[in-house]
Coordinates of C-alpha atoms and ligand atoms in Angstrom, one line a residue:
M7 CA 5.1 31.6 2.0
P8 CA 1.6 33.0 2.6
I9 CA -0.6 32.6 -0.5
T10 CA -2.5 35.3 -1.5
A11 CA -6.7 35.1 -2.1
D12 CA -5.9 36.1 -5.7
E13 CA -3.3 33.5 -5.8
K14 CA -5.2 30.6 -4.4
A15 CA -8.5 30.9 -7.1
A16 CA -5.4 31.2 -9.6
I17 CA -4.3 27.7 -7.9
Q18 CA -7.0 25.9 -8.1
K19 CA -8.7 26.7 -10.6
R20 CA -5.5 25.2 -12.8
Y21 CA -6.3 22.8 -10.5
L22 CA -9.5 22.0 -11.7
A23 CA -8.6 22.1 -15.1
E24 CA -6.0 19.4 -15.1
R25 CA -7.8 17.4 -13.2
D26 CA -11.1 17.3 -16.1
K27 CA -8.2 16.7 -18.9
R28 CA -7.7 13.6 -17.1
L29 CA -11.2 12.2 -16.2
R30 CA -12.5 9.4 -17.7
A31 CA -15.7 7.8 -18.1
D32 CA -14.0 4.4 -17.5
G33 CA -11.8 4.6 -14.3
N34 CA -11.3 1.6 -13.3
D35 CA -11.9 -0.6 -15.9
Q36 CA -9.3 1.4 -18.0
Y37 CA -6.8 -1.5 -17.1
Q38 CA -5.7 -5.4 -17.2
R39 CA -4.6 -7.5 -15.3
L40 CA -1.5 -10.3 -15.9
E41 CA -3.9 -12.5 -17.3
D42 CA -5.2 -14.6 -20.5
K43 CA -2.4 -12.9 -23.0
F44 CA -1.0 -11.1 -20.4
E45 CA 0.1 -14.4 -18.6
A46 CA 3.9 -14.5 -18.6
F47 CA 4.2 -11.3 -17.2
A48 CA 2.4 -12.2 -14.6
A49 CA 5.3 -15.3 -14.2
D50 CA 8.2 -15.1 -11.5
P51 CA 11.1 -14.5 -12.0
Y52 CA 12.9 -14.5 -9.2
T53 CA 11.9 -17.9 -7.2
P54 CA 12.1 -21.0 -9.3
L55 CA 9.0 -23.3 -9.6
T56 CA 9.2 -27.0 -7.2
E57 CA 7.5 -29.7 -6.7
R58 CA 6.0 -31.0 -3.9
T59 CA 3.4 -33.3 -3.1
P60 CA -0.1 -32.4 -2.2
V61 CA -1.0 -31.3 1.8
T62 CA -4.1 -32.6 3.3
D63 CA -3.2 -32.6 6.8
H64 CA -4.8 -29.6 9.4
V65 CA -3.4 -27.1 11.1
T66 CA -4.4 -24.5 14.4
F67 CA -4.3 -21.4 12.0
A68 CA -3.7 -20.9 8.2
F69 CA -3.2 -17.5 7.3
I70 CA -3.3 -16.1 3.4
G71 CA -0.8 -14.2 2.2
G72 CA 3.3 -13.8 3.4
G73 CA 3.7 -10.9 3.1
F74 CA 4.1 -8.3 7.2
A75 CA 0.1 -9.4 7.6
G76 CA 1.0 -12.7 7.5
L77 CA 4.6 -13.5 9.1
V78 CA 3.5 -10.6 11.9
T79 CA -0.2 -13.3 12.6
G80 CA 1.7 -15.8 12.6
A81 CA 4.4 -14.1 15.1
R82 CA 1.9 -12.7 17.4
L83 CA 0.9 -16.2 17.4
T84 CA 3.4 -18.4 17.7
E85 CA 4.2 -16.2 21.0
A86 CA 1.4 -16.5 21.9
G87 CA 1.3 -20.2 22.1
V88 CA 0.0 -21.5 18.3
E89 CA 2.4 -23.9 16.9
D90 CA 1.5 -25.1 13.6
V91 CA 0.5 -21.6 11.8
R92 CA 0.6 -22.3 7.9
I93 CA 1.3 -19.6 5.8
I94 CA 0.2 -20.0 2.4
E95 CA 1.8 -17.4 -0.2
T96 CA 1.5 -16.9 -4.6
G97 CA 5.5 -15.9 -3.8
G98 CA 8.3 -18.0 -3.8
D99 CA 9.4 -16.9 -0.5
F100 CA 8.3 -14.5 2.2
G101 CA 7.6 -10.3 1.7
G102 CA 4.6 -10.3 -0.1
T103 CA 4.9 -6.7 -2.0
W104 CA 8.5 -6.2 -1.4
Y105 CA 8.7 -10.5 -2.0
W106 CA 7.8 -8.8 -5.5
N107 CA 8.4 -5.5 -6.3
R108 CA 12.4 -5.7 -6.4
Y109 CA 12.8 -2.8 -9.0
P110 CA 15.7 -1.1 -8.6
G111 CA 16.4 1.6 -5.9
A112 CA 13.1 1.0 -4.4
Q113 CA 13.4 1.7 -0.8
C114 CA 10.0 2.5 2.2
D115 CA 8.2 5.3 1.7
T116 CA 7.2 5.6 5.4
A117 CA 10.7 5.5 8.1
S118 CA 12.0 1.9 8.7
M119 CA 11.9 2.8 12.1
I120 CA 8.0 2.6 12.4
Y121 CA 7.9 0.9 8.2
M122 CA 9.7 -2.1 9.2
P123 CA 7.4 -4.4 12.5
L124 CA 9.5 -7.2 14.8
L125 CA 12.0 -4.1 14.8
E126 CA 12.1 -5.1 19.1
E127 CA 11.3 -8.8 18.8
T128 CA 13.9 -9.9 15.8
G129 CA 16.7 -7.0 17.1
H130 CA 17.5 -5.5 14.3
M131 CA 18.6 -2.5 13.5
P132 CA 17.2 -0.7 10.4
S133 CA 20.4 1.0 8.3
E134 CA 18.7 4.3 6.6
K135 CA 16.3 5.9 8.0
Y136 CA 14.1 4.5 4.5
A137 CA 15.5 1.0 4.2
H138 CA 15.9 -0.5 1.0
A139 CA 13.6 -3.2 -0.6
P140 CA 16.1 -6.0 0.1
E141 CA 17.2 -5.0 3.7
I142 CA 13.1 -5.3 3.8
R143 CA 13.2 -8.8 2.1
A144 CA 15.9 -9.9 4.4
H145 CA 13.8 -7.9 7.6
C146 CA 10.9 -10.8 6.0
A147 CA 12.7 -13.7 6.0
R148 CA 14.1 -12.8 9.6
I149 CA 10.9 -12.9 11.5
G150 CA 9.6 -15.7 9.7
K151 CA 13.0 -17.7 10.7
T152 CA 12.3 -16.4 14.4
F153 CA 9.0 -17.5 15.0
G154 CA 9.1 -20.7 12.9
L155 CA 7.1 -20.2 10.6
Y156 CA 8.7 -22.1 7.6
K157 CA 8.3 -25.1 8.8
H158 CA 4.5 -25.3 7.5
A159 CA 4.5 -22.2 5.2
L160 CA 3.5 -23.5 1.3
F161 CA 5.4 -21.1 -1.3
H162 CA 4.1 -20.9 -5.1
T163 CA 0.5 -21.5 -3.9
E164 CA -2.7 -19.8 -4.4
V165 CA -6.1 -21.0 -2.2
T166 CA -8.6 -21.3 -4.9
A167 CA -11.6 -22.0 -2.8
L168 CA -12.3 -21.3 1.3
S169 CA -15.2 -22.8 2.8
W170 CA -16.4 -23.1 6.5
D171 CA -17.3 -26.6 7.4
D172 CA -20.2 -26.2 10.5
T173 CA -20.1 -29.7 11.0
Q174 CA -16.1 -30.3 11.9
K175 CA -16.3 -26.3 13.0
R176 CA -13.3 -25.6 10.2
W177 CA -12.5 -24.2 7.8
T178 CA -11.2 -26.6 4.6
I179 CA -9.0 -24.6 2.5
K180 CA -8.5 -26.2 -2.2
T181 CA -5.5 -24.7 -3.6
N182 CA -4.3 -24.3 -7.2
R183 CA -1.5 -27.1 -5.9
G184 CA -3.3 -30.2 -5.1
D185 CA -3.8 -29.3 -1.3
A186 CA -7.1 -29.5 0.7
F187 CA -6.5 -29.0 4.1
T188 CA -8.1 -28.0 6.9
A189 CA -7.6 -25.0 9.9
K190 CA -9.4 -23.7 12.9
Y191 CA -8.7 -20.0 12.2
V192 CA -7.9 -18.4 8.7
G193 CA -6.0 -15.5 8.3
M194 CA -6.1 -13.4 5.1
G195 CA -4.0 -10.9 4.9
T196 CA -3.9 -10.8 0.5
G197 CA -3.8 -6.8 -0.5
P198 CA -4.6 -4.6 -1.0
L199 CA -1.9 -3.6 -3.4
H200 CA -0.8 -7.0 -4.9
V201 CA -2.5 -7.6 -8.3
A202 CA -0.7 -5.8 -10.7
K203 CA -2.1 -4.5 -13.4
L204 CA -0.7 -2.9 -17.2
P205 CA -2.5 0.2 -18.9
G206 CA -5.3 -0.2 -21.2
I207 CA -4.1 0.7 -24.2
T208 CA -4.4 -1.4 -27.4
G209 CA -1.3 -2.9 -28.9
I210 CA 0.8 -4.5 -25.4
E211 CA 1.0 -7.7 -26.9
T212 CA 2.6 -7.2 -30.4
F213 CA 5.6 -5.1 -28.6
G214 CA 8.6 -7.2 -30.5
G215 CA 11.4 -6.0 -27.6
K216 CA 11.2 -6.7 -24.5
S217 CA 8.8 -6.0 -21.7
F218 CA 7.8 -6.5 -18.6
H219 CA 5.6 -4.6 -14.9
T220 CA 8.1 -3.3 -12.8
S221 CA 6.5 -5.8 -10.1
R222 CA 8.3 -8.5 -12.3
W223 CA 11.7 -7.1 -12.9
D224 CA 14.0 -8.8 -15.7
Y225 CA 17.2 -8.2 -14.1
A226 CA 17.9 -11.2 -17.2
Y227 CA 17.5 -8.8 -19.3
T228 CA 18.5 -5.5 -17.2
G229 CA 21.5 -5.8 -15.7
G230 CA 22.4 -5.1 -12.2
T231 CA 21.3 -6.6 -9.2
P232 CA 18.2 -5.8 -6.6
E233 CA 21.0 -4.8 -4.2
G234 CA 22.1 -1.8 -7.1
A235 CA 24.3 -3.1 -9.3
P236 CA 24.0 -0.6 -12.5
L237 CA 22.1 -2.3 -15.1
D238 CA 24.9 -2.4 -17.0
K239 CA 23.1 -4.5 -20.1
L240 CA 20.7 -1.3 -20.7
A241 CA 24.3 0.7 -21.5
D242 CA 23.0 0.1 -26.1
K243 CA 19.1 0.2 -25.4
R244 CA 16.7 2.3 -25.6
V245 CA 14.6 2.6 -23.0
A246 CA 10.8 3.5 -22.5
I247 CA 9.2 3.4 -18.7
I248 CA 5.4 4.2 -18.7
G249 CA 4.0 5.3 -15.5
T250 CA 5.6 8.6 -13.1
G251 CA 3.8 7.0 -9.2
A252 CA 5.8 5.8 -6.4
T253 CA 7.6 2.8 -8.2
S254 CA 8.7 5.1 -10.9
V255 CA 10.2 8.0 -9.0
Q256 CA 12.5 4.8 -7.7
C257 CA 13.7 3.1 -10.1
V258 CA 13.8 6.2 -13.2
P259 CA 17.4 7.4 -11.7
H260 CA 18.8 4.2 -11.9
L261 CA 18.0 3.6 -15.5
A262 CA 18.5 7.5 -16.4
A263 CA 22.0 6.8 -15.5
A264 CA 22.8 3.2 -17.0
A265 CA 20.0 3.1 -20.6
K266 CA 21.5 4.9 -23.7
E267 CA 18.3 6.7 -24.3
L268 CA 15.6 6.5 -21.5
L269 CA 12.1 8.5 -22.1
V270 CA 9.7 8.4 -19.4
F271 CA 6.2 8.2 -20.7
Q272 CA 3.9 10.8 -18.5
R273 CA 0.2 10.8 -17.6
T274 CA 0.5 12.7 -14.5
P275 CA 3.8 14.0 -12.7
S276 CA 4.2 12.6 -9.0
S277 CA 4.2 15.2 -6.4
V278 CA 8.1 14.6 -5.2
D279 CA 9.5 15.5 -2.1
V280 CA 13.0 16.4 -0.3
R281 CA 14.0 12.2 0.9
N282 CA 16.9 13.1 3.6
N283 CA 17.8 9.5 3.4
K284 CA 20.8 9.0 6.3
P285 CA 22.4 6.1 7.5
I286 CA 20.8 5.7 11.2
E287 CA 24.4 5.5 13.4
P288 CA 23.9 2.9 15.3
G289 CA 25.2 4.7 18.9
W290 CA 21.8 6.5 18.1
F291 CA 20.4 3.8 17.9
A292 CA 20.6 2.2 20.9
S293 CA 20.5 4.8 23.0
I294 CA 16.9 5.5 22.3
A295 CA 15.8 1.6 21.3
T296 CA 14.9 1.1 25.7
K297 CA 12.1 -1.5 26.1
G298 CA 8.7 -0.6 24.6
W299 CA 10.7 1.6 21.8
Q300 CA 9.5 0.5 19.1
K301 CA 5.8 1.1 20.2
R302 CA 6.8 4.7 21.5
W303 CA 7.3 5.6 18.0
L304 CA 4.9 3.5 16.4
D305 CA 2.3 5.6 19.2
N306 CA 3.9 8.8 18.5
F307 CA 4.1 8.8 14.6
V308 CA -0.1 9.6 14.3
E309 CA 0.0 11.3 17.3
N310 CA 1.7 13.5 14.8
Q311 CA -0.8 12.5 12.2
S312 CA -4.3 13.4 14.3
Q313 CA -5.1 16.3 15.9
G314 CA -3.9 17.8 19.1
F315 CA -1.0 19.1 19.4
P316 CA 2.4 16.1 20.3
A317 CA 4.8 17.7 22.2
E318 CA 7.5 15.1 19.9
D319 CA 7.7 14.4 16.2
L320 CA 10.0 11.5 16.8
V321 CA 10.0 10.1 13.1
M322 CA 9.9 14.1 11.3
D323 CA 9.8 13.2 7.6
G324 CA 6.9 14.6 5.1
W325 CA 4.8 12.5 6.9
T326 CA 4.5 14.6 9.7
D327 CA 5.5 17.9 7.6
L328 CA 1.9 18.4 6.7
S329 CA 0.3 17.9 10.5
R330 CA 2.6 20.1 11.3
R331 CA 2.2 22.9 9.7
I332 CA -1.8 22.9 10.0
R333 CA -1.1 22.9 14.2
E334 CA 1.1 25.5 13.5
K335 CA -1.9 27.6 11.2
V336 CA -4.5 26.1 13.4
R337 CA -2.1 27.7 17.3
A338 CA -2.3 30.3 15.4
L339 CA -6.3 31.1 16.0
P340 CA -7.6 31.6 19.3
P341 CA -9.0 28.3 20.9
T342 CA -13.2 29.6 20.3
E343 CA -12.3 29.4 16.8
W344 CA -11.0 26.0 16.3
T345 CA -14.1 24.5 14.2
P346 CA -14.6 22.1 11.8
E347 CA -14.0 24.6 8.7
N348 CA -11.3 26.2 10.3
M349 CA -9.5 23.1 10.9
M350 CA -9.9 22.6 7.3
A351 CA -9.1 25.8 5.7
A352 CA -5.6 25.6 7.5
F353 CA -5.6 22.3 6.5
E354 CA -6.0 23.9 2.3
D355 CA -3.5 26.3 3.3
A356 CA -1.1 24.4 4.1
D357 CA -1.5 21.6 1.1
F358 CA -0.7 24.9 -1.3
E359 CA 1.5 26.6 0.2
K360 CA 3.3 22.5 0.7
M361 CA 2.7 22.1 -2.8
E362 CA 3.9 25.2 -3.8
E363 CA 7.5 24.4 -2.6
I364 CA 7.2 21.5 -4.0
R365 CA 6.6 23.1 -7.7
T366 CA 9.3 25.2 -7.0
R367 CA 11.6 22.5 -6.2
V368 CA 11.8 21.0 -9.9
D369 CA 12.0 24.5 -10.9
A370 CA 15.6 24.5 -8.9
L371 CA 16.6 21.3 -9.6
V372 CA 16.0 20.4 -13.3
T373 CA 17.6 22.0 -16.3
D374 CA 14.9 22.3 -19.2
E375 CA 12.7 24.7 -18.5
D376 CA 9.6 23.3 -20.4
T377 CA 10.2 19.5 -18.5
A378 CA 10.6 21.3 -15.2
Q379 CA 7.0 22.3 -16.6
N380 CA 5.2 19.4 -17.2
L381 CA 6.8 17.6 -13.9
K382 CA 5.2 20.1 -11.6
A383 CA 1.6 18.5 -10.0
W384 CA -1.0 20.7 -10.2
Y385 CA -2.7 19.1 -7.5
R386 CA -3.5 19.1 -3.3
Q387 CA -1.1 16.6 -2.0
L388 CA -3.0 13.7 -0.4
C389 CA -5.5 13.4 -4.6
K390 CA -2.5 10.7 -5.5
R391 CA 0.4 9.4 -3.4
P392 CA 2.7 11.8 -2.2
C393 CA 6.6 11.2 -3.0
F394 CA 9.8 11.9 -2.2
H395 CA 13.0 11.9 -3.5
D396 CA 16.5 13.2 -3.8
T397 CA 17.1 12.4 -7.4
Y398 CA 14.2 11.8 -9.1
L399 CA 13.9 15.1 -10.7
Q400 CA 17.6 15.6 -11.7
A401 CA 17.3 12.6 -13.5
F402 CA 15.8 14.2 -16.4
N403 CA 19.2 16.3 -16.5
T404 CA 20.9 13.3 -17.8
P405 CA 21.3 13.4 -21.4
S406 CA 20.1 10.4 -22.4
A407 CA 16.5 10.8 -20.5
R408 CA 13.4 12.5 -21.7
L409 CA 10.0 12.8 -20.7
I410 CA 7.0 12.5 -22.8
D411 CA 4.5 14.6 -21.4
T412 CA 1.4 12.9 -22.4
D413 CA -1.1 15.8 -21.7
G414 CA -2.5 14.3 -19.9
Q415 CA -4.4 11.9 -22.0
G416 CA -2.2 9.0 -21.4
V417 CA 0.1 6.4 -24.4
E418 CA -2.5 6.0 -26.7
A419 CA -0.9 2.7 -28.4
I420 CA 2.1 -0.4 -28.1
T421 CA 3.0 -1.3 -31.2
E422 CA 5.6 -3.4 -32.5
K423 CA 8.2 -1.3 -32.2
G424 CA 7.6 0.9 -29.7
V425 CA 4.8 3.4 -28.0
V426 CA 2.6 5.8 -29.3
V427 CA 1.9 9.3 -28.4
Q428 CA -0.6 11.6 -29.8
G429 CA 0.3 10.3 -33.1
T430 CA 3.9 9.9 -32.8
E431 CA 5.7 6.0 -32.7
Y432 CA 8.5 5.9 -30.8
E433 CA 10.8 3.5 -31.0
V434 CA 12.9 1.1 -28.2
D435 CA 13.9 -1.7 -26.9
C436 CA 12.5 -2.3 -23.6
I437 CA 9.0 -0.9 -22.2
I438 CA 8.7 -0.9 -18.4
Y439 CA 5.0 -1.0 -17.3
A440 CA 5.4 0.8 -13.6
S441 CA 2.0 1.3 -14.3
G442 CA 0.6 -0.2 -10.2
F443 CA -1.9 -2.4 -9.1
E444 CA -5.7 -2.7 -8.7
V445 CA -7.5 -1.2 -6.2
G446 CA -11.0 0.2 -6.6
S447 CA -12.2 -3.3 -7.6
D448 CA -14.4 -5.9 -4.9
Y449 CA -12.2 -7.5 -2.3
T450 CA -13.4 -11.5 -3.0
A451 CA -12.1 -10.5 -7.4
R452 CA -9.0 -9.2 -5.7
A453 CA -8.4 -11.8 -3.4
G454 CA -8.6 -14.6 -6.3
F455 CA -11.7 -17.1 -3.6
D456 CA -14.6 -16.2 -1.5
L457 CA -15.1 -17.2 2.0
E458 CA -18.4 -19.5 2.0
G459 CA -18.5 -18.8 5.4
R460 CA -21.9 -20.4 8.2
D461 CA -25.1 -21.9 5.6
G462 CA -23.1 -21.8 2.5
K463 CA -23.3 -17.8 2.4
K464 CA -20.7 -16.2 0.2
L465 CA -18.6 -13.7 1.8
S466 CA -19.5 -11.5 -1.5
E467 CA -22.7 -11.6 -1.0
H468 CA -22.7 -10.1 2.7
W469 CA -20.9 -7.5 1.1
L470 CA -22.8 -6.7 -2.1
G471 CA -23.7 -3.2 -0.4
G472 CA -20.7 -2.5 0.8
M473 CA -18.5 -3.9 2.8
R474 CA -19.6 -5.2 6.9
T475 CA -17.2 -6.2 9.4
L476 CA -16.4 -5.4 12.8
H477 CA -13.3 -4.2 13.8
G478 CA -12.3 -4.3 9.7
L479 CA -11.1 -8.0 11.1
Q480 CA -14.2 -10.5 11.5
V481 CA -17.7 -10.9 9.7
S482 CA -20.3 -11.8 11.1
G483 CA -21.6 -15.5 9.9
F484 CA -17.3 -16.6 9.2
P485 CA -16.5 -18.6 12.3
N486 CA -13.4 -18.5 13.3
A487 CA -11.8 -15.9 10.0
F488 CA -9.6 -12.4 10.4
I489 CA -9.5 -10.5 7.3
V490 CA -6.9 -7.8 7.8
Q491 CA -5.9 -4.8 6.6
P492 CA -6.5 -1.0 6.7
S493 CA -10.5 -0.8 5.9
Q494 CA -13.6 0.4 8.7
A495 CA -10.2 -0.1 11.5
A496 CA -7.6 3.1 11.5
N497 CA -7.1 3.4 7.5
L498 CA -3.3 4.9 8.5
I499 CA -2.7 5.3 5.0
S500 CA 0.7 6.8 5.8
N501 CA 2.4 4.0 8.1
V502 CA 0.2 0.3 6.4
P503 CA 2.1 -1.5 8.5
H504 CA 0.8 -0.6 12.0
N505 CA -2.8 -1.2 10.9
I506 CA -1.7 -4.4 10.0
A507 CA 0.3 -4.9 13.5
D508 CA -2.4 -3.7 15.8
H509 CA -4.3 -6.8 14.0
A510 CA -1.8 -8.8 14.7
N511 CA -2.9 -8.4 18.3
T512 CA -5.9 -8.8 18.2
I513 CA -6.1 -12.0 16.6
S514 CA -3.8 -13.6 18.5
A515 CA -5.2 -11.6 22.9
I516 CA -8.7 -13.0 20.8
V517 CA -7.7 -17.2 19.3
A518 CA -6.0 -17.0 23.3
H519 CA -9.0 -16.8 24.6
M520 CA -10.5 -18.9 22.4
E521 CA -8.7 -21.8 23.6
A522 CA -8.5 -21.0 26.8
N523 CA -11.7 -21.5 27.6
G524 CA -12.1 -24.1 25.0
F525 CA -14.5 -22.2 22.6
S526 CA -14.5 -23.6 18.7
E527 CA -16.0 -21.1 17.0
T528 CA -16.5 -16.9 17.4
D529 CA -17.5 -14.4 15.3
P530 CA -19.3 -11.2 15.8
A531 CA -22.9 -10.2 16.5
P532 CA -24.8 -9.0 13.8
K533 CA -26.4 -6.3 15.9
A534 CA -22.2 -5.9 17.1
E535 CA -20.9 -6.0 13.5
A536 CA -24.4 -3.7 12.4
A537 CA -24.0 -1.2 14.8
W538 CA -19.3 -0.7 13.8
V539 CA -20.3 -0.7 10.1
E540 CA -22.7 2.4 11.3
L541 CA -20.3 4.6 12.6
I542 CA -17.3 4.5 9.7
L543 CA -20.4 5.5 7.9
T544 CA -19.8 8.6 10.2
N545 CA -16.4 8.8 8.5
S546 CA -16.9 11.9 5.8
G547 CA -13.9 11.2 3.8
M548 CA -12.6 14.9 3.8
L549 CA -9.8 14.8 0.8
I550 CA -9.4 12.1 0.7
G551 CA -11.8 10.0 -2.0
S552 CA -13.0 13.8 -3.4
P553 CA -13.8 13.8 -7.0
D554 CA -12.1 17.4 -7.1
C555 CA -9.0 15.8 -7.1
T556 CA -7.2 14.7 -10.2
P557 CA -7.8 10.9 -10.6
G558 CA -6.1 8.0 -9.0
Y559 CA -6.4 5.1 -6.9
Y560 CA -7.3 7.2 -4.0
N561 CA -10.1 8.7 -5.6
N562 CA -12.3 5.7 -7.7
E563 CA -10.4 6.9 -10.4
G564 CA -12.6 10.3 -10.6
K565 CA -15.4 8.8 -9.7
G566 CA -15.4 9.9 -6.2
L567 CA -17.0 8.0 -4.0
T568 CA -19.5 5.7 -4.5
D569 CA -21.7 4.0 -1.7
K570 CA -19.6 1.4 -1.7
N571 CA -17.3 2.9 -1.6
R572 CA -17.5 4.6 2.1
Y573 CA -17.5 1.3 3.3
A574 CA -13.9 1.3 3.0
L575 CA -13.5 4.2 4.7
G576 CA -11.5 4.1 8.4
H577 CA -12.4 5.0 11.7
P578 CA -14.3 8.6 12.2
G579 CA -12.0 9.6 14.4
G580 CA -8.9 8.7 13.3
A581 CA -6.5 6.1 13.5
K582 CA -5.6 7.4 17.0
A583 CA -9.3 6.7 17.8
F584 CA -9.3 3.7 16.0
F585 CA -5.9 2.3 18.6
A586 CA -7.1 3.4 21.7
H587 CA -10.1 1.9 20.9
I588 CA -8.8 -1.5 20.4
D589 CA -6.6 -1.3 22.4
K590 CA -9.1 -0.9 25.0
W591 CA -11.0 -3.3 23.8
R592 CA -9.0 -6.4 23.6
S593 CA -7.2 -6.0 27.0
T594 CA -10.9 -5.8 28.6
G595 CA -11.0 -9.5 27.9
D596 CA -14.6 -9.4 27.3
F597 CA -15.0 -8.4 23.9
E598 CA -17.7 -6.8 23.1
G599 CA -19.8 -7.5 20.0
L600 CA -18.1 -11.0 19.4
R601 CA -19.7 -14.5 20.1
F602 CA -17.7 -17.8 21.9
R603 CA -19.5 -21.4 21.5
Ligands
LIG14 P1 0.3 3.8 -9.9 O1 -0.6 3.7 -9.8 O2 0.7 5.0 -8.6 O3 1.1 4.7 -11.3 C1 0.9 4.8 -12.6 C2 1.4 5.4 -12.8 O4 0.8 4.6 -14.3 C3 1.1 6.7 -12.9 O5 1.6 7.6 -13.2 C4 -0.4 6.1 -13.8 O6 -0.6 7.7 -14.5 C5 0.2 5.6 -15.5 N1 -1.3 4.9 -16.2 C6 -1.7 4.5 -16.1 N2 -2.3 4.5 -17.4 C7 -1.2 4.5 -18.5 C8 -1.3 5.2 -19.5 N3 -2.7 4.6 -20.8 N4 -0.2 6.6 -20.1 C9 0.8 7.1 -18.9 N5 1.0 6.8 -18.0 C10 0.0 5.8 -18.1 O7 2.0 2.7 -9.4 P2 2.8 2.7 -8.1 O8 3.7 0.8 -9.0 O9 3.6 4.0 -8.5 O10 2.6 2.8 -6.9 C11 1.4 1.9 -5.8 C12 1.4 2.3 -5.2 O11 2.1 1.5 -4.7 C13 1.7 4.3 -4.4 O12 0.8 4.3 -4.8 C14 2.3 3.8 -3.3 O13 1.0 2.9 -2.6 C15 2.8 1.6 -3.3 N6 4.1 1.9 -3.6 C16 4.5 2.0 -1.7 C17 5.8 2.3 -2.3 C18 7.0 2.7 -1.2 O14 6.5 3.3 -0.1 N7 8.6 3.1 -1.1 C19 7.0 2.2 -3.8 C20 6.7 1.8 -4.6 C21 5.0 2.0 -4.4 P3 -1.7 8.8 -13.6 O15 -1.1 9.0 -12.6 O16 -2.0 9.6 -14.4 O17 -3.6 7.4 -13.3

């Protein structure tokens, strides 16, 4: 239903009022890491630590991080003939985010067909449109086995130092397990959402009951399994969950079904749209899984997220829905009126309509009127990570489940007995922190080590004014090093693995070129890096990062993009333009802008 100008003005006013309630001076600094007095929160509940002898050898390629980035890069390098890729991983196995996040109900929010990498290469058919976490974790192990990546991997190991030895033309890597080995090339896939955080509230350490972060789920306490067995040990427990982001949306229905009492502490509601998950039918899959199918699907998703009028939408989900609505509005205008201003207006109108639908959905699904009002999200859909779920809202109809809305102020304190909101103490047996992961901090602070490049220059020094790379992947003065992440590249947040998988292709092309030509080092020429950064800075940042949005990690907790944040944007032409550029760049074989020695 189109929205009138008066309705729009009223909604906009509400958006700003809700944002203002939540603005706080401390921004990102409000959170605390699972360190020091909270160190116990960080322990790995899934795999026991095993003793091993420190490693002191040499490998061709060392990759820090055993999530999708390390796995896909390792796979592509193996295909290119590199036999000794060593992945170093903090967790006890491959998986990265999918190793740690085993909370009940965890599943991918982007369709498995494009989210799970290397499906074609491993011959795996996802079981559902949105696969659950155990299947994704098993897929990570499958990639590891298929490409022989377990052989050299070091688990439960954190890199502490990484420095370039210009005489030997290799990197020296040191770890917290006493390893000191060398590698010709290094890759890093350490995030971005890997450093778990706790809310910055007092008293967390004083709580006398059980507490844990969602990325360290304690099934020994809750009962149940990541595969979906009910959390039977919670039947006599009063449980609090703090946070209502994408993680909480997925696990709340499971907690509501199991706990004697569930209190969901909310600061800002998520927008929760229809999920519509369904099994993937083998006959259908066989009919579409012809050679090159996954690339076709990936390209089609990107096409559907870009400007233009793609003929078909293969994925058909919440991400492409918004783009489709915008396109329909633009298409209704004569081509002479396809101006940037009209595009933005179409975007805004489509967003208002979408959010009205999402708020109406709350009324349709939640019985208690007050609860329904409090579950409505008053901001534009892309101000925060959009959520999709078919049972989250209904979970609040369970008699034992209660929403404790904090009117944007958040939980005040934790006491020995429970959780305090606006002076009221709620006594509970267990507190689960669904408080997310660090985002706004500097890359090197999050990675836990600082690269030391040519002439001892640190990456943190090189990036003092903001990130500087060629293609978001290579840095001048840091030879043979690759940083696998979306910034200064496609920045396709609706399908993060696509960014990573594409970088893996670039890395393997560069390494193959180096090895075939007997080169010992490569890095971007300073001029090429500067030109790339200049191009990135022409990106307006549009809605993502807008200070008008309610605070969250998309907009630097309400502070908007700082000058430094602008350096972490993507290609100004969007994901499609980046992928087209890089594909051409690596296929020509001259790797323009790189220096080879
Ligand atoms: P988020 O950062 O999205 O959510 C943290 C939550 O904690 C927010 O609701 C936040 O409120 C709340 N919070 C923080 N401090 C307080 C406080 N003092 N009192 C009350 N509440 C508080 O973390 P998630 O783990 O949910 O998700 C992080 C990201 O991980 C997602 O955005 C997504 O990118 C990814 N993810 C992906 C999934 C998938 O693809 N399947 C599933 C889950 C996560 P407020 O909003 O007001 O800041």
